[in-house]
């Protein structure tokens, strides 16, 4: 889990000028300057890096996931990595 | 009555200089030596091609103009268009605040759009086992990306779109915007064209057409050997004369005639009648007689096909005045910038009117007895100019002629 979070933070670093080590679970991406266009790229990077397929938003929303904050992304990616293995 | 349309701003980037001042200097430089703006290709390794030359933009560093986030969304062609448009807007001294933003438009021509993006993305996908292209591939490669980026930069909320008609693309962009200005739909327009397709795949395809020179571009010269592809962008700010006068803008020229025609003939071979029809339509639109045109900035691509049809079309239309008007092609100076050509050559034509000086057809070595118009060769000449025409004749027979009028008292 922590390893996945560390790897995700390295990807997010490319898209935000904010010190991500100070990021709290409640901070939304919008509040740290990551807009919807950057999120499209981040999803792409996550898929490439972890060799996973992040489903369309409507699908993962139906499973109770969202991609509005760091914790939510870590949760989704961890779940997808577990499914893969 | 139609509204008068004037040019209040110009900007360009090409092998002939990275801004308007450098372009002007290169445009009016005279020499019998070959113009060095056309040079060996540096943007890719051309060793597997038989053509090793192009008219590349030089000393260009994208990070000096755009930040990392911007560059992710900008193909090279859109970068050039934004740079040229910024210069044109600054030159015009105009701000697109409300309510002008909604009364302004952006029309940018491009033959291909984001060729570099297309090639990079699909090379990685097909050849380098990348699973899929980057998600910004589509918004970067669109031929309308440049017009969108310009409208976003300036907050222009009126019409914004691209025109694509091969080498006449930016001529049609200027024409479309001028028609909207005349119709009273908008008061101000950012128009122009952009192209950046000096890429290996594109050159391989062009080579197959057997029209590329590996010598240099020598329009109207007996030893011509074909065209030389260039890259860059030209942008102009057009306004209704009324709007320009209300804000006390400096007027650089008036766009008085628009002529468009189609050969309806062949996808690559040009037709004399189509070229003649476009020039004739521009004269009719401007309500001018043939004898009133002093100078033609020719399409002059450097191919035998163009030299032939354009020369014969000028003779057929201008008849006894054909030998009196001056003709030159500036493509020997900035290369064939395809979709950006008409915009860059419009700027060359306007600079000629402003300076009362005609740019030469550089790289000219010997007269061709078959084509014997009054070409200006190698050295610019100073003369009195009232009206000048700029021609663009594209693949597929898509023709556009524009007539500009000098606005300064002579």
Tab-separated table of C-alpha atoms in Angstrom:
chain	number	residue	atom	x	y	z
A	1	UNK	CA	0.000	0.000	0.000
A	2	UNK	CA	2.672	2.469	1.071
A	3	UNK	CA	4.786	1.477	-1.878
A	4	UNK	CA	1.905	2.159	-4.254
A	5	UNK	CA	1.288	5.505	-2.570
A	6	UNK	CA	4.954	6.450	-2.945
A	7	UNK	CA	4.886	5.572	-6.616
A	8	UNK	CA	1.655	7.543	-7.158
A	9	UNK	CA	3.142	10.572	-5.419
A	10	UNK	CA	6.085	10.470	-7.802
A	11	UNK	CA	3.648	10.585	-10.728
A	12	UNK	CA	1.574	13.384	-9.173
A	13	UNK	CA	4.702	15.441	-8.559
A	14	UNK	CA	4.856	16.081	-12.288
A	15	UNK	CA	1.484	17.814	-12.202
A	16	UNK	CA	1.549	19.965	-9.065
A	17	UNK	CA	3.859	22.556	-7.589
A	18	UNK	CA	2.516	21.830	-4.105
A	19	UNK	CA	4.632	19.862	-1.596
A	20	UNK	CA	2.777	16.592	-1.809
A	21	UNK	CA	4.285	15.225	1.416
A	22	UNK	CA	2.032	17.705	3.189
A	23	UNK	CA	-1.046	16.451	1.354
A	24	UNK	CA	-3.861	15.312	3.627
A	25	UNK	CA	-6.499	12.708	2.852
A	26	UNK	CA	-9.121	15.417	2.517
A	27	UNK	CA	-7.244	17.613	0.028
A	28	UNK	CA	-8.901	17.505	-3.372
A	29	UNK	CA	-6.821	17.562	-6.537
A	30	UNK	CA	-8.491	20.828	-7.527
A	31	UNK	CA	-7.124	22.429	-4.346
A	32	UNK	CA	-3.524	21.495	-5.278
A	33	UNK	CA	-3.813	22.753	-8.846
A	34	UNK	CA	-4.542	19.485	-10.637
A	35	UNK	CA	-7.351	20.126	-13.106
A	36	UNK	CA	-9.465	17.663	-15.081
A	37	UNK	CA	-7.094	17.778	-18.046
A	38	UNK	CA	-4.128	16.873	-15.849
A	39	UNK	CA	-6.211	14.095	-14.325
A	40	UNK	CA	-6.624	12.595	-17.803
A	41	UNK	CA	-2.839	12.480	-18.078
A	42	UNK	CA	-2.427	11.147	-14.543
A	43	UNK	CA	-4.852	8.296	-15.271
A	44	UNK	CA	-2.855	7.533	-18.402
A	45	UNK	CA	0.423	7.553	-16.446
A	46	UNK	CA	-1.027	5.327	-13.713
A	47	UNK	CA	-2.229	2.810	-16.280
A	48	UNK	CA	1.176	2.728	-17.939
A	49	UNK	CA	3.132	2.567	-14.699
A	50	UNK	CA	1.096	-0.104	-12.903
A	51	UNK	CA	0.019	-1.941	-16.051
A	52	UNK	CA	-3.617	-1.639	-15.103
A	53	UNK	CA	-6.740	-0.401	-16.866
A	54	UNK	CA	-8.655	2.218	-14.985
A	55	UNK	CA	-12.258	1.800	-16.123
A	56	UNK	CA	-14.446	4.671	-17.361
A	57	UNK	CA	-15.525	7.010	-14.578
A	58	UNK	CA	-19.133	5.798	-14.558
A	59	UNK	CA	-17.944	2.218	-13.971
A	60	UNK	CA	-15.636	2.860	-11.038
A	61	UNK	CA	-18.103	5.352	-9.556
A	62	UNK	CA	-20.689	2.529	-9.520
A	63	UNK	CA	-18.190	0.468	-7.486
A	64	UNK	CA	-17.854	3.234	-4.943
A	65	UNK	CA	-14.543	4.675	-6.219
A	66	UNK	CA	-13.780	8.243	-7.175
A	67	UNK	CA	-10.627	10.051	-8.262
A	68	UNK	CA	-10.867	13.362	-6.488
A	69	UNK	CA	-8.100	12.947	-3.922
A	70	UNK	CA	-4.857	11.089	-3.261
A	71	UNK	CA	-6.420	8.531	-0.937
A	72	UNK	CA	-9.112	7.702	-3.457
A	73	UNK	CA	-6.530	7.133	-6.173
A	74	UNK	CA	-4.381	4.972	-3.908
A	75	UNK	CA	-7.474	2.958	-2.987
A	76	UNK	CA	-8.484	2.411	-6.626
A	77	UNK	CA	-4.991	1.588	-7.873
A	78	UNK	CA	-4.388	-0.821	-5.015
A	79	UNK	CA	-7.662	-2.567	-5.790
A	80	UNK	CA	-6.836	-2.830	-9.487
A	81	UNK	CA	-3.327	-4.138	-8.762
A	82	UNK	CA	-4.763	-6.802	-6.455
A	83	UNK	CA	-7.282	-7.834	-9.134
A	84	UNK	CA	-4.455	-8.118	-11.627
A	85	UNK	CA	-2.357	-10.376	-9.405
B	1	UNK	CA	-22.196	48.925	-49.156
B	2	UNK	CA	-19.401	46.611	-48.036
B	3	UNK	CA	-17.325	47.635	-45.077
B	4	UNK	CA	-13.656	48.379	-45.763
B	5	UNK	CA	-11.245	45.898	-44.178
B	6	UNK	CA	-7.842	46.977	-42.944
B	7	UNK	CA	-4.729	45.302	-41.590
B	8	UNK	CA	-3.636	46.697	-38.224
B	9	UNK	CA	-1.209	44.043	-37.010
B	10	UNK	CA	1.242	41.521	-38.417
B	11	UNK	CA	3.465	38.839	-36.953
B	12	UNK	CA	5.451	35.974	-38.384
B	13	UNK	CA	8.008	33.312	-37.700
B	14	UNK	CA	9.726	31.387	-40.469
B	15	UNK	CA	13.118	30.443	-41.826
B	16	UNK	CA	13.361	34.101	-42.863
B	17	UNK	CA	13.344	35.310	-39.270
B	18	UNK	CA	11.617	34.778	-35.963
B	19	UNK	CA	9.694	38.044	-35.979
B	20	UNK	CA	8.403	40.730	-38.344
B	21	UNK	CA	11.550	42.873	-38.239
B	22	UNK	CA	13.827	39.938	-39.062
B	23	UNK	CA	11.444	38.833	-41.809
B	24	UNK	CA	11.450	42.303	-43.358
B	25	UNK	CA	15.227	42.423	-43.287
B	26	UNK	CA	15.501	39.032	-44.985
B	27	UNK	CA	12.738	39.867	-47.464
B	28	UNK	CA	14.473	42.953	-48.824
B	29	UNK	CA	18.021	41.618	-48.778
B	30	UNK	CA	19.374	41.287	-52.275
B	31	UNK	CA	22.090	39.012	-53.589
B	32	UNK	CA	22.963	36.741	-56.471
B	33	UNK	CA	24.138	34.200	-53.905
B	34	UNK	CA	21.627	31.556	-52.947
B	35	UNK	CA	19.492	32.535	-49.980
B	36	UNK	CA	20.771	30.722	-46.886
B	37	UNK	CA	17.364	30.514	-45.217
B	38	UNK	CA	17.016	27.245	-47.106
B	39	UNK	CA	19.570	24.886	-45.575
B	40	UNK	CA	20.278	21.240	-44.705
B	41	UNK	CA	17.584	19.611	-42.586
B	42	UNK	CA	18.366	19.476	-38.873
B	43	UNK	CA	14.981	18.434	-37.466
B	44	UNK	CA	15.498	14.796	-38.436
B	45	UNK	CA	18.133	12.654	-40.101
B	46	UNK	CA	17.418	12.932	-43.836
B	47	UNK	CA	20.153	10.518	-44.946
B	48	UNK	CA	17.682	7.980	-46.309
B	49	UNK	CA	16.002	10.645	-48.476
B	50	UNK	CA	17.097	12.166	-51.732
B	51	UNK	CA	16.023	15.600	-50.437
B	52	UNK	CA	18.212	16.979	-47.684
B	53	UNK	CA	17.081	20.605	-47.519
B	54	UNK	CA	14.224	22.583	-46.000
B	55	UNK	CA	13.356	26.078	-44.816
B	56	UNK	CA	13.431	25.455	-41.069
B	57	UNK	CA	12.770	28.001	-38.348
B	58	UNK	CA	16.166	28.611	-36.764
B	59	UNK	CA	17.302	29.401	-33.223
B	60	UNK	CA	13.918	28.279	-31.919
B	61	UNK	CA	13.671	27.069	-28.324
B	62	UNK	CA	10.079	26.250	-27.334
B	63	UNK	CA	10.780	26.629	-23.603
B	64	UNK	CA	11.625	30.301	-24.164
B	65	UNK	CA	8.005	30.829	-25.221
B	66	UNK	CA	5.944	28.242	-23.338
B	67	UNK	CA	6.006	26.451	-20.005
B	68	UNK	CA	6.090	22.680	-19.605
B	69	UNK	CA	2.333	22.313	-19.127
B	70	UNK	CA	1.610	24.417	-22.238
B	71	UNK	CA	4.064	22.472	-24.368
B	72	UNK	CA	2.316	19.215	-23.540
B	73	UNK	CA	-0.725	20.568	-25.356
B	74	UNK	CA	0.968	22.390	-28.234
B	75	UNK	CA	2.220	20.855	-31.433
B	76	UNK	CA	5.057	22.789	-33.065
B	77	UNK	CA	2.649	24.260	-35.623
B	78	UNK	CA	0.365	25.650	-32.885
B	79	UNK	CA	3.410	27.053	-31.055
B	80	UNK	CA	4.360	28.984	-34.195
B	81	UNK	CA	0.804	30.224	-34.632
B	82	UNK	CA	0.613	31.501	-31.045
B	83	UNK	CA	3.981	33.273	-31.409
B	84	UNK	CA	3.000	34.951	-34.699
B	85	UNK	CA	-0.413	35.906	-33.324
B	86	UNK	CA	1.070	37.426	-30.187
B	87	UNK	CA	3.323	39.592	-32.314
B	88	UNK	CA	0.395	40.595	-34.540
B	89	UNK	CA	-1.829	41.451	-31.558
B	90	UNK	CA	0.935	43.501	-29.927
B	91	UNK	CA	1.628	45.177	-33.275
B	92	UNK	CA	-2.059	46.093	-33.505
B	93	UNK	CA	-2.059	47.372	-29.934
B	94	UNK	CA	-5.429	45.787	-29.268
B	95	UNK	CA	-6.967	44.151	-26.199
B	96	UNK	CA	-9.857	41.731	-26.454
B	97	UNK	CA	-11.793	42.767	-23.387
B	98	UNK	CA	-15.603	42.699	-23.259
B	99	UNK	CA	-17.592	43.452	-25.406
B	100	UNK	CA	-14.956	43.223	-28.189
B	101	UNK	CA	-14.109	39.601	-27.278
B	102	UNK	CA	-17.514	38.455	-28.534
B	103	UNK	CA	-17.239	40.646	-31.649
B	104	UNK	CA	-13.894	39.095	-32.663
B	105	UNK	CA	-12.970	35.900	-34.458
B	106	UNK	CA	-9.956	33.642	-35.028
B	107	UNK	CA	-9.453	31.882	-38.358
B	108	UNK	CA	-6.177	30.007	-38.873
B	109	UNK	CA	-5.308	27.922	-41.908
B	110	UNK	CA	-3.195	24.804	-41.884
B	111	UNK	CA	-2.624	22.227	-44.541
B	112	UNK	CA	-1.964	19.371	-42.134
B	113	UNK	CA	-2.098	20.530	-38.513
B	114	UNK	CA	0.006	18.682	-35.970
B	115	UNK	CA	2.171	16.555	-38.235
B	116	UNK	CA	4.963	16.200	-35.671
B	117	UNK	CA	2.464	14.952	-33.085
B	118	UNK	CA	0.933	12.516	-35.553
B	119	UNK	CA	4.285	11.028	-36.457
B	120	UNK	CA	5.693	10.848	-32.926
B	121	UNK	CA	2.553	9.331	-31.440
B	122	UNK	CA	2.002	6.700	-34.087
B	123	UNK	CA	5.672	5.821	-34.461
B	124	UNK	CA	5.685	4.993	-30.752
B	125	UNK	CA	2.448	3.047	-31.101
B	126	UNK	CA	3.213	1.026	-34.209
B	127	UNK	CA	6.983	0.660	-34.013
B	128	UNK	CA	8.063	1.117	-30.416
B	129	UNK	CA	5.502	-1.146	-28.739
B	130	UNK	CA	3.882	1.680	-26.815
B	131	UNK	CA	0.423	0.477	-25.872
B	132	UNK	CA	-1.385	3.609	-27.024
B	133	UNK	CA	-0.746	7.225	-27.930
B	134	UNK	CA	-0.767	9.899	-25.232
B	135	UNK	CA	-4.276	11.246	-24.487
B	136	UNK	CA	-3.310	14.734	-25.704
B	137	UNK	CA	-2.446	13.359	-29.138
B	138	UNK	CA	-5.864	14.224	-30.531
B	139	UNK	CA	-6.205	17.792	-29.191
B	140	UNK	CA	-2.607	18.507	-30.273
B	141	UNK	CA	-2.829	17.249	-33.827
B	142	UNK	CA	-6.140	18.842	-34.786
B	143	UNK	CA	-5.800	21.340	-37.652
B	144	UNK	CA	-8.084	23.558	-35.535
B	145	UNK	CA	-5.824	23.360	-32.452
B	146	UNK	CA	-4.049	26.613	-33.327
B	147	UNK	CA	-7.267	28.622	-33.682
B	148	UNK	CA	-8.568	27.151	-30.410
B	149	UNK	CA	-5.364	27.967	-28.558
B	150	UNK	CA	-5.397	31.560	-29.835
B	151	UNK	CA	-9.051	32.067	-28.895
B	152	UNK	CA	-8.309	30.705	-25.392
B	153	UNK	CA	-5.237	32.879	-24.963
B	154	UNK	CA	-7.081	36.095	-25.778
B	155	UNK	CA	-10.528	35.125	-24.474
B	156	UNK	CA	-12.025	35.635	-27.916
B	157	UNK	CA	-15.572	34.271	-27.786
B	158	UNK	CA	-16.701	34.973	-31.356
B	159	UNK	CA	-16.208	32.436	-34.156
B	160	UNK	CA	-13.026	30.368	-34.103
B	161	UNK	CA	-12.181	27.735	-36.674
B	162	UNK	CA	-9.556	26.436	-39.079
B	163	UNK	CA	-9.481	26.474	-42.841
B	164	UNK	CA	-7.693	23.732	-44.695
B	165	UNK	CA	-7.125	23.952	-48.425
B	166	UNK	CA	-3.539	22.744	-48.750
B	167	UNK	CA	-1.249	25.596	-49.833
B	168	UNK	CA	-4.115	28.107	-49.946
B	169	UNK	CA	-5.271	27.403	-46.364
B	170	UNK	CA	-4.328	30.744	-44.872
B	171	UNK	CA	-5.542	32.617	-47.951
B	172	UNK	CA	-8.944	31.113	-47.350
B	173	UNK	CA	-8.607	31.935	-43.631
B	174	UNK	CA	-8.048	35.597	-44.502
B	175	UNK	CA	-10.935	35.475	-46.976
B	176	UNK	CA	-13.359	33.882	-44.515
B	177	UNK	CA	-12.553	36.387	-41.796
B	178	UNK	CA	-12.793	39.302	-44.227
B	179	UNK	CA	-16.229	38.125	-45.324
B	180	UNK	CA	-17.369	37.971	-41.676
B	181	UNK	CA	-15.992	41.480	-41.136
B	182	UNK	CA	-17.727	42.782	-44.246
B	183	UNK	CA	-20.999	41.159	-43.190
B	184	UNK	CA	-20.842	42.912	-39.818
B	185	UNK	CA	-20.678	39.638	-37.880
B	186	UNK	CA	-17.418	40.660	-36.188
B	187	UNK	CA	-15.316	43.824	-35.855
B	188	UNK	CA	-11.844	42.320	-35.429
B	189	UNK	CA	-10.201	39.098	-36.623
B	190	UNK	CA	-6.971	37.297	-35.878
B	191	UNK	CA	-6.190	35.435	-39.085
B	192	UNK	CA	-3.283	33.563	-40.523
B	193	UNK	CA	-1.778	30.186	-41.067
B	194	UNK	CA	0.697	27.796	-39.521
B	195	UNK	CA	2.585	24.715	-40.603
B	196	UNK	CA	5.332	22.551	-39.118
B	197	UNK	CA	5.690	19.377	-41.102
B	198	UNK	CA	9.423	18.973	-41.594
B	199	UNK	CA	9.298	15.369	-40.464
B	200	UNK	CA	10.743	12.155	-41.870
B	201	UNK	CA	7.432	10.485	-42.693
B	202	UNK	CA	6.025	13.586	-44.341
B	203	UNK	CA	9.153	14.109	-46.439
B	204	UNK	CA	9.102	10.460	-47.522
B	205	UNK	CA	5.549	11.005	-48.760
B	206	UNK	CA	6.400	14.295	-50.478
B	207	UNK	CA	9.363	12.702	-52.219
B	208	UNK	CA	7.014	10.270	-53.882
B	209	UNK	CA	5.340	13.199	-55.620
B	210	UNK	CA	8.693	14.099	-57.233
B	211	UNK	CA	8.296	17.826	-56.701
B	212	UNK	CA	10.917	18.450	-53.993
B	213	UNK	CA	14.171	20.135	-54.890
B	214	UNK	CA	17.477	19.072	-53.428
B	215	UNK	CA	19.175	22.154	-54.890
B	216	UNK	CA	17.154	25.139	-53.648
B	217	UNK	CA	13.962	26.965	-54.567
B	218	UNK	CA	14.446	28.834	-57.886
B	219	UNK	CA	11.048	30.091	-59.034
B	220	UNK	CA	10.841	31.189	-62.698
B	221	UNK	CA	14.522	30.375	-63.269
B	222	UNK	CA	15.287	28.059	-66.197
B	223	UNK	CA	17.185	25.741	-63.853
B	224	UNK	CA	14.364	25.369	-61.328
B	225	UNK	CA	14.206	21.942	-59.733
B	226	UNK	CA	11.138	21.972	-57.531
B	227	UNK	CA	9.835	23.286	-54.265
B	228	UNK	CA	11.434	23.445	-50.824
B	229	UNK	CA	9.167	22.834	-47.865
B	230	UNK	CA	9.297	25.406	-45.083
B	231	UNK	CA	7.724	25.818	-41.675
B	232	UNK	CA	6.404	28.703	-39.641
B	233	UNK	CA	3.395	30.896	-39.183
B	234	UNK	CA	2.024	34.251	-40.218
B	235	UNK	CA	-0.760	36.092	-38.418
B	236	UNK	CA	-2.563	39.346	-39.163
B	237	UNK	CA	-5.070	41.418	-37.266
B	238	UNK	CA	-7.878	42.508	-39.583
B	239	UNK	CA	-10.483	45.061	-38.595
B	240	UNK	CA	-13.243	47.003	-40.185
B	241	UNK	CA	-11.806	50.376	-41.113
B	242	UNK	CA	-14.479	51.979	-38.979
B	243	UNK	CA	-13.382	50.032	-35.895
B	244	UNK	CA	-9.695	50.716	-36.505
B	245	UNK	CA	-10.318	54.438	-36.908
B	246	UNK	CA	-12.454	54.579	-33.776
B	247	UNK	CA	-9.550	53.294	-31.701
B	248	UNK	CA	-6.966	55.340	-33.640
B	249	UNK	CA	-5.123	52.217	-34.754
B	250	UNK	CA	-2.217	52.386	-37.176
B	251	UNK	CA	-3.461	51.006	-40.505
B	252	UNK	CA	-0.807	49.115	-42.476
B	253	UNK	CA	-2.837	48.263	-45.586
B	254	UNK	CA	-6.354	47.721	-46.812
B	255	UNK	CA	-7.585	44.324	-48.001
B	256	UNK	CA	-9.635	45.321	-51.022
B	257	UNK	CA	-10.024	42.170	-53.090
B	258	UNK	CA	-10.720	38.507	-52.459
B	259	UNK	CA	-10.789	35.999	-55.298
B	260	UNK	CA	-11.356	32.272	-54.927
B	261	UNK	CA	-11.708	29.549	-57.527
B	262	UNK	CA	-11.407	25.820	-58.034
B	263	UNK	CA	-9.691	24.133	-60.969
B	264	UNK	CA	-12.122	21.191	-60.768
B	265	UNK	CA	-9.417	19.358	-62.671
B	266	UNK	CA	-6.749	17.286	-60.880
B	267	UNK	CA	-5.608	16.597	-57.309
B	268	UNK	CA	-2.009	17.721	-58.011
B	269	UNK	CA	-1.751	19.208	-61.519
B	270	UNK	CA	-2.602	22.933	-61.583
B	271	UNK	CA	-4.754	24.462	-64.294
B	272	UNK	CA	-4.062	27.854	-65.880
B	273	UNK	CA	-7.748	28.733	-66.046
B	274	UNK	CA	-8.236	28.181	-62.302
B	275	UNK	CA	-5.384	30.548	-61.449
B	276	UNK	CA	-6.743	33.121	-63.889
B	277	UNK	CA	-10.228	32.808	-62.427
B	278	UNK	CA	-9.002	33.478	-58.871
B	279	UNK	CA	-7.056	36.594	-59.921
B	280	UNK	CA	-9.971	37.778	-62.037
B	281	UNK	CA	-12.414	37.284	-59.153
B	282	UNK	CA	-10.139	39.303	-56.843
B	283	UNK	CA	-10.013	42.177	-59.345
B	284	UNK	CA	-13.805	42.095	-59.703
B	285	UNK	CA	-14.248	42.045	-55.927
B	286	UNK	CA	-11.913	45.035	-55.575
B	287	UNK	CA	-13.554	46.825	-58.521
B	288	UNK	CA	-10.121	47.293	-60.079
B	289	UNK	CA	-8.846	47.155	-63.646
B	290	UNK	CA	-5.861	44.985	-64.545
B	291	UNK	CA	-3.717	48.063	-65.224
B	292	UNK	CA	-4.100	49.177	-61.590
B	293	UNK	CA	-2.186	46.203	-60.157
B	294	UNK	CA	1.499	47.095	-59.781
B	295	UNK	CA	2.875	43.929	-58.237
B	296	UNK	CA	2.016	40.259	-57.882
B	297	UNK	CA	3.529	38.219	-55.095
B	298	UNK	CA	3.265	34.999	-57.059
B	299	UNK	CA	2.509	31.574	-55.717
B	300	UNK	CA	5.856	30.803	-57.398
B	301	UNK	CA	6.519	27.445	-55.790
B	302	UNK	CA	9.563	26.635	-57.923
B	303	UNK	CA	8.008	23.801	-59.899
B	304	UNK	CA	7.753	23.817	-63.677
B	305	UNK	CA	4.021	23.174	-63.352
B	306	UNK	CA	3.463	26.317	-61.304
B	307	UNK	CA	5.847	28.509	-63.297
B	308	UNK	CA	3.985	27.529	-66.420
B	309	UNK	CA	0.371	27.877	-65.280
B	310	UNK	CA	0.893	31.010	-63.194
B	311	UNK	CA	2.858	32.827	-65.914
B	312	UNK	CA	0.332	31.900	-68.579
B	313	UNK	CA	-2.575	32.847	-66.307
B	314	UNK	CA	-1.068	36.275	-65.628
B	315	UNK	CA	-0.528	36.794	-69.374
B	316	UNK	CA	-4.050	35.665	-70.194
B	317	UNK	CA	-5.666	37.934	-67.625
B	318	UNK	CA	-3.463	41.020	-67.717
B	319	UNK	CA	-2.835	40.896	-71.492
B	320	UNK	CA	-1.041	44.091	-72.599
B	321	UNK	CA	-0.349	45.005	-68.951
B	322	UNK	CA	1.231	41.634	-68.125
B	323	UNK	CA	4.691	42.859	-69.106
B	324	UNK	CA	4.330	46.053	-67.082
B	325	UNK	CA	3.438	44.660	-63.695
B	326	UNK	CA	6.183	43.324	-61.462
B	327	UNK	CA	6.141	39.699	-60.372
B	328	UNK	CA	8.222	37.924	-57.757
B	329	UNK	CA	8.064	34.806	-55.634
B	330	UNK	CA	9.303	35.136	-52.072
B	331	UNK	CA	9.286	31.356	-51.576
B	332	UNK	CA	12.987	31.388	-52.425
B	333	UNK	CA	13.368	33.350	-49.162
B	334	UNK	CA	10.995	31.530	-46.772
B	335	UNK	CA	10.362	28.242	-48.558
B	336	UNK	CA	6.966	26.772	-49.295
B	337	UNK	CA	5.258	27.125	-45.952
B	338	UNK	CA	2.173	25.293	-47.258
B	339	UNK	CA	-0.855	26.272	-45.156
B	340	UNK	CA	0.986	29.292	-43.734
B	341	UNK	CA	2.169	30.470	-47.157
B	342	UNK	CA	-0.650	32.862	-48.022
B	343	UNK	CA	-0.447	34.588	-44.630
B	344	UNK	CA	3.347	34.999	-44.736
B	345	UNK	CA	3.169	36.151	-48.359
B	346	UNK	CA	0.346	38.571	-47.517
B	347	UNK	CA	2.697	40.079	-44.939
B	348	UNK	CA	5.452	40.245	-47.596
B	349	UNK	CA	3.006	41.987	-49.940
B	350	UNK	CA	1.936	44.495	-47.287
B	351	UNK	CA	5.570	45.230	-46.375
B	352	UNK	CA	6.197	45.864	-50.085
B	353	UNK	CA	3.323	48.378	-50.161
B	354	UNK	CA	4.508	50.062	-46.982
B	355	UNK	CA	8.136	50.280	-48.090
B	356	UNK	CA	7.323	51.008	-51.735
B	357	UNK	CA	9.887	48.345	-52.418
B	358	UNK	CA	9.438	44.994	-54.117
B	359	UNK	CA	11.061	41.848	-52.755
B	360	UNK	CA	12.987	39.823	-55.290
B	361	UNK	CA	12.794	36.265	-56.463
B	362	UNK	CA	16.047	35.105	-54.909
B	363	UNK	CA	18.106	32.180	-56.238
B	364	UNK	CA	17.286	33.165	-59.829
B	365	UNK	CA	20.054	32.217	-62.249
B	366	UNK	CA	18.825	32.224	-65.824
B	367	UNK	CA	15.809	33.312	-67.808
B	368	UNK	CA	13.453	30.731	-69.239
B	369	UNK	CA	12.422	31.843	-72.729
B	370	UNK	CA	9.022	30.227	-72.261
B	371	UNK	CA	8.136	32.254	-69.197
B	372	UNK	CA	9.113	35.869	-69.576
B	373	UNK	CA	7.123	38.099	-67.261
B	374	UNK	CA	8.645	41.134	-65.586
B	375	UNK	CA	10.132	39.097	-62.736
B	376	UNK	CA	12.083	40.903	-60.054
B	377	UNK	CA	15.201	38.810	-59.628
B	378	UNK	CA	17.759	38.622	-56.833
B	379	UNK	CA	17.657	42.308	-55.835
B	380	UNK	CA	14.630	44.248	-54.595
B	381	UNK	CA	13.534	47.291	-56.524
B	382	UNK	CA	12.006	50.555	-55.388
B	383	UNK	CA	8.938	51.733	-57.230
B	384	UNK	CA	5.590	53.411	-56.731
B	385	UNK	CA	2.942	50.955	-55.576
B	386	UNK	CA	-0.783	51.375	-55.104
B	387	UNK	CA	-2.166	47.861	-55.344
B	388	UNK	CA	-0.510	44.474	-54.941
B	389	UNK	CA	-1.852	40.966	-55.344
B	390	UNK	CA	-0.843	37.818	-53.479
B	391	UNK	CA	-1.534	34.456	-55.128
B	392	UNK	CA	-1.910	31.004	-53.604
B	393	UNK	CA	-2.629	28.026	-55.814
B	394	UNK	CA	-2.974	24.760	-53.954
B	395	UNK	CA	-2.994	21.048	-54.641
B	396	UNK	CA	-6.450	20.010	-55.693
B	397	UNK	CA	-6.904	23.275	-57.601
B	398	UNK	CA	-7.940	25.387	-54.604
B	399	UNK	CA	-6.984	28.916	-55.540
B	400	UNK	CA	-7.029	32.183	-53.624
B	401	UNK	CA	-5.896	35.650	-54.694
B	402	UNK	CA	-5.891	38.626	-52.351
B	403	UNK	CA	-5.419	42.291	-53.267
B	404	UNK	CA	-4.004	44.786	-50.786
B	405	UNK	CA	-3.998	48.563	-51.165
B	406	UNK	CA	-1.359	50.968	-49.987
B	407	UNK	CA	-2.841	53.347	-47.416
B	408	UNK	CA	0.020	55.778	-47.044
B	409	UNK	CA	0.087	58.801	-49.275
B	410	UNK	CA	2.780	58.409	-51.932
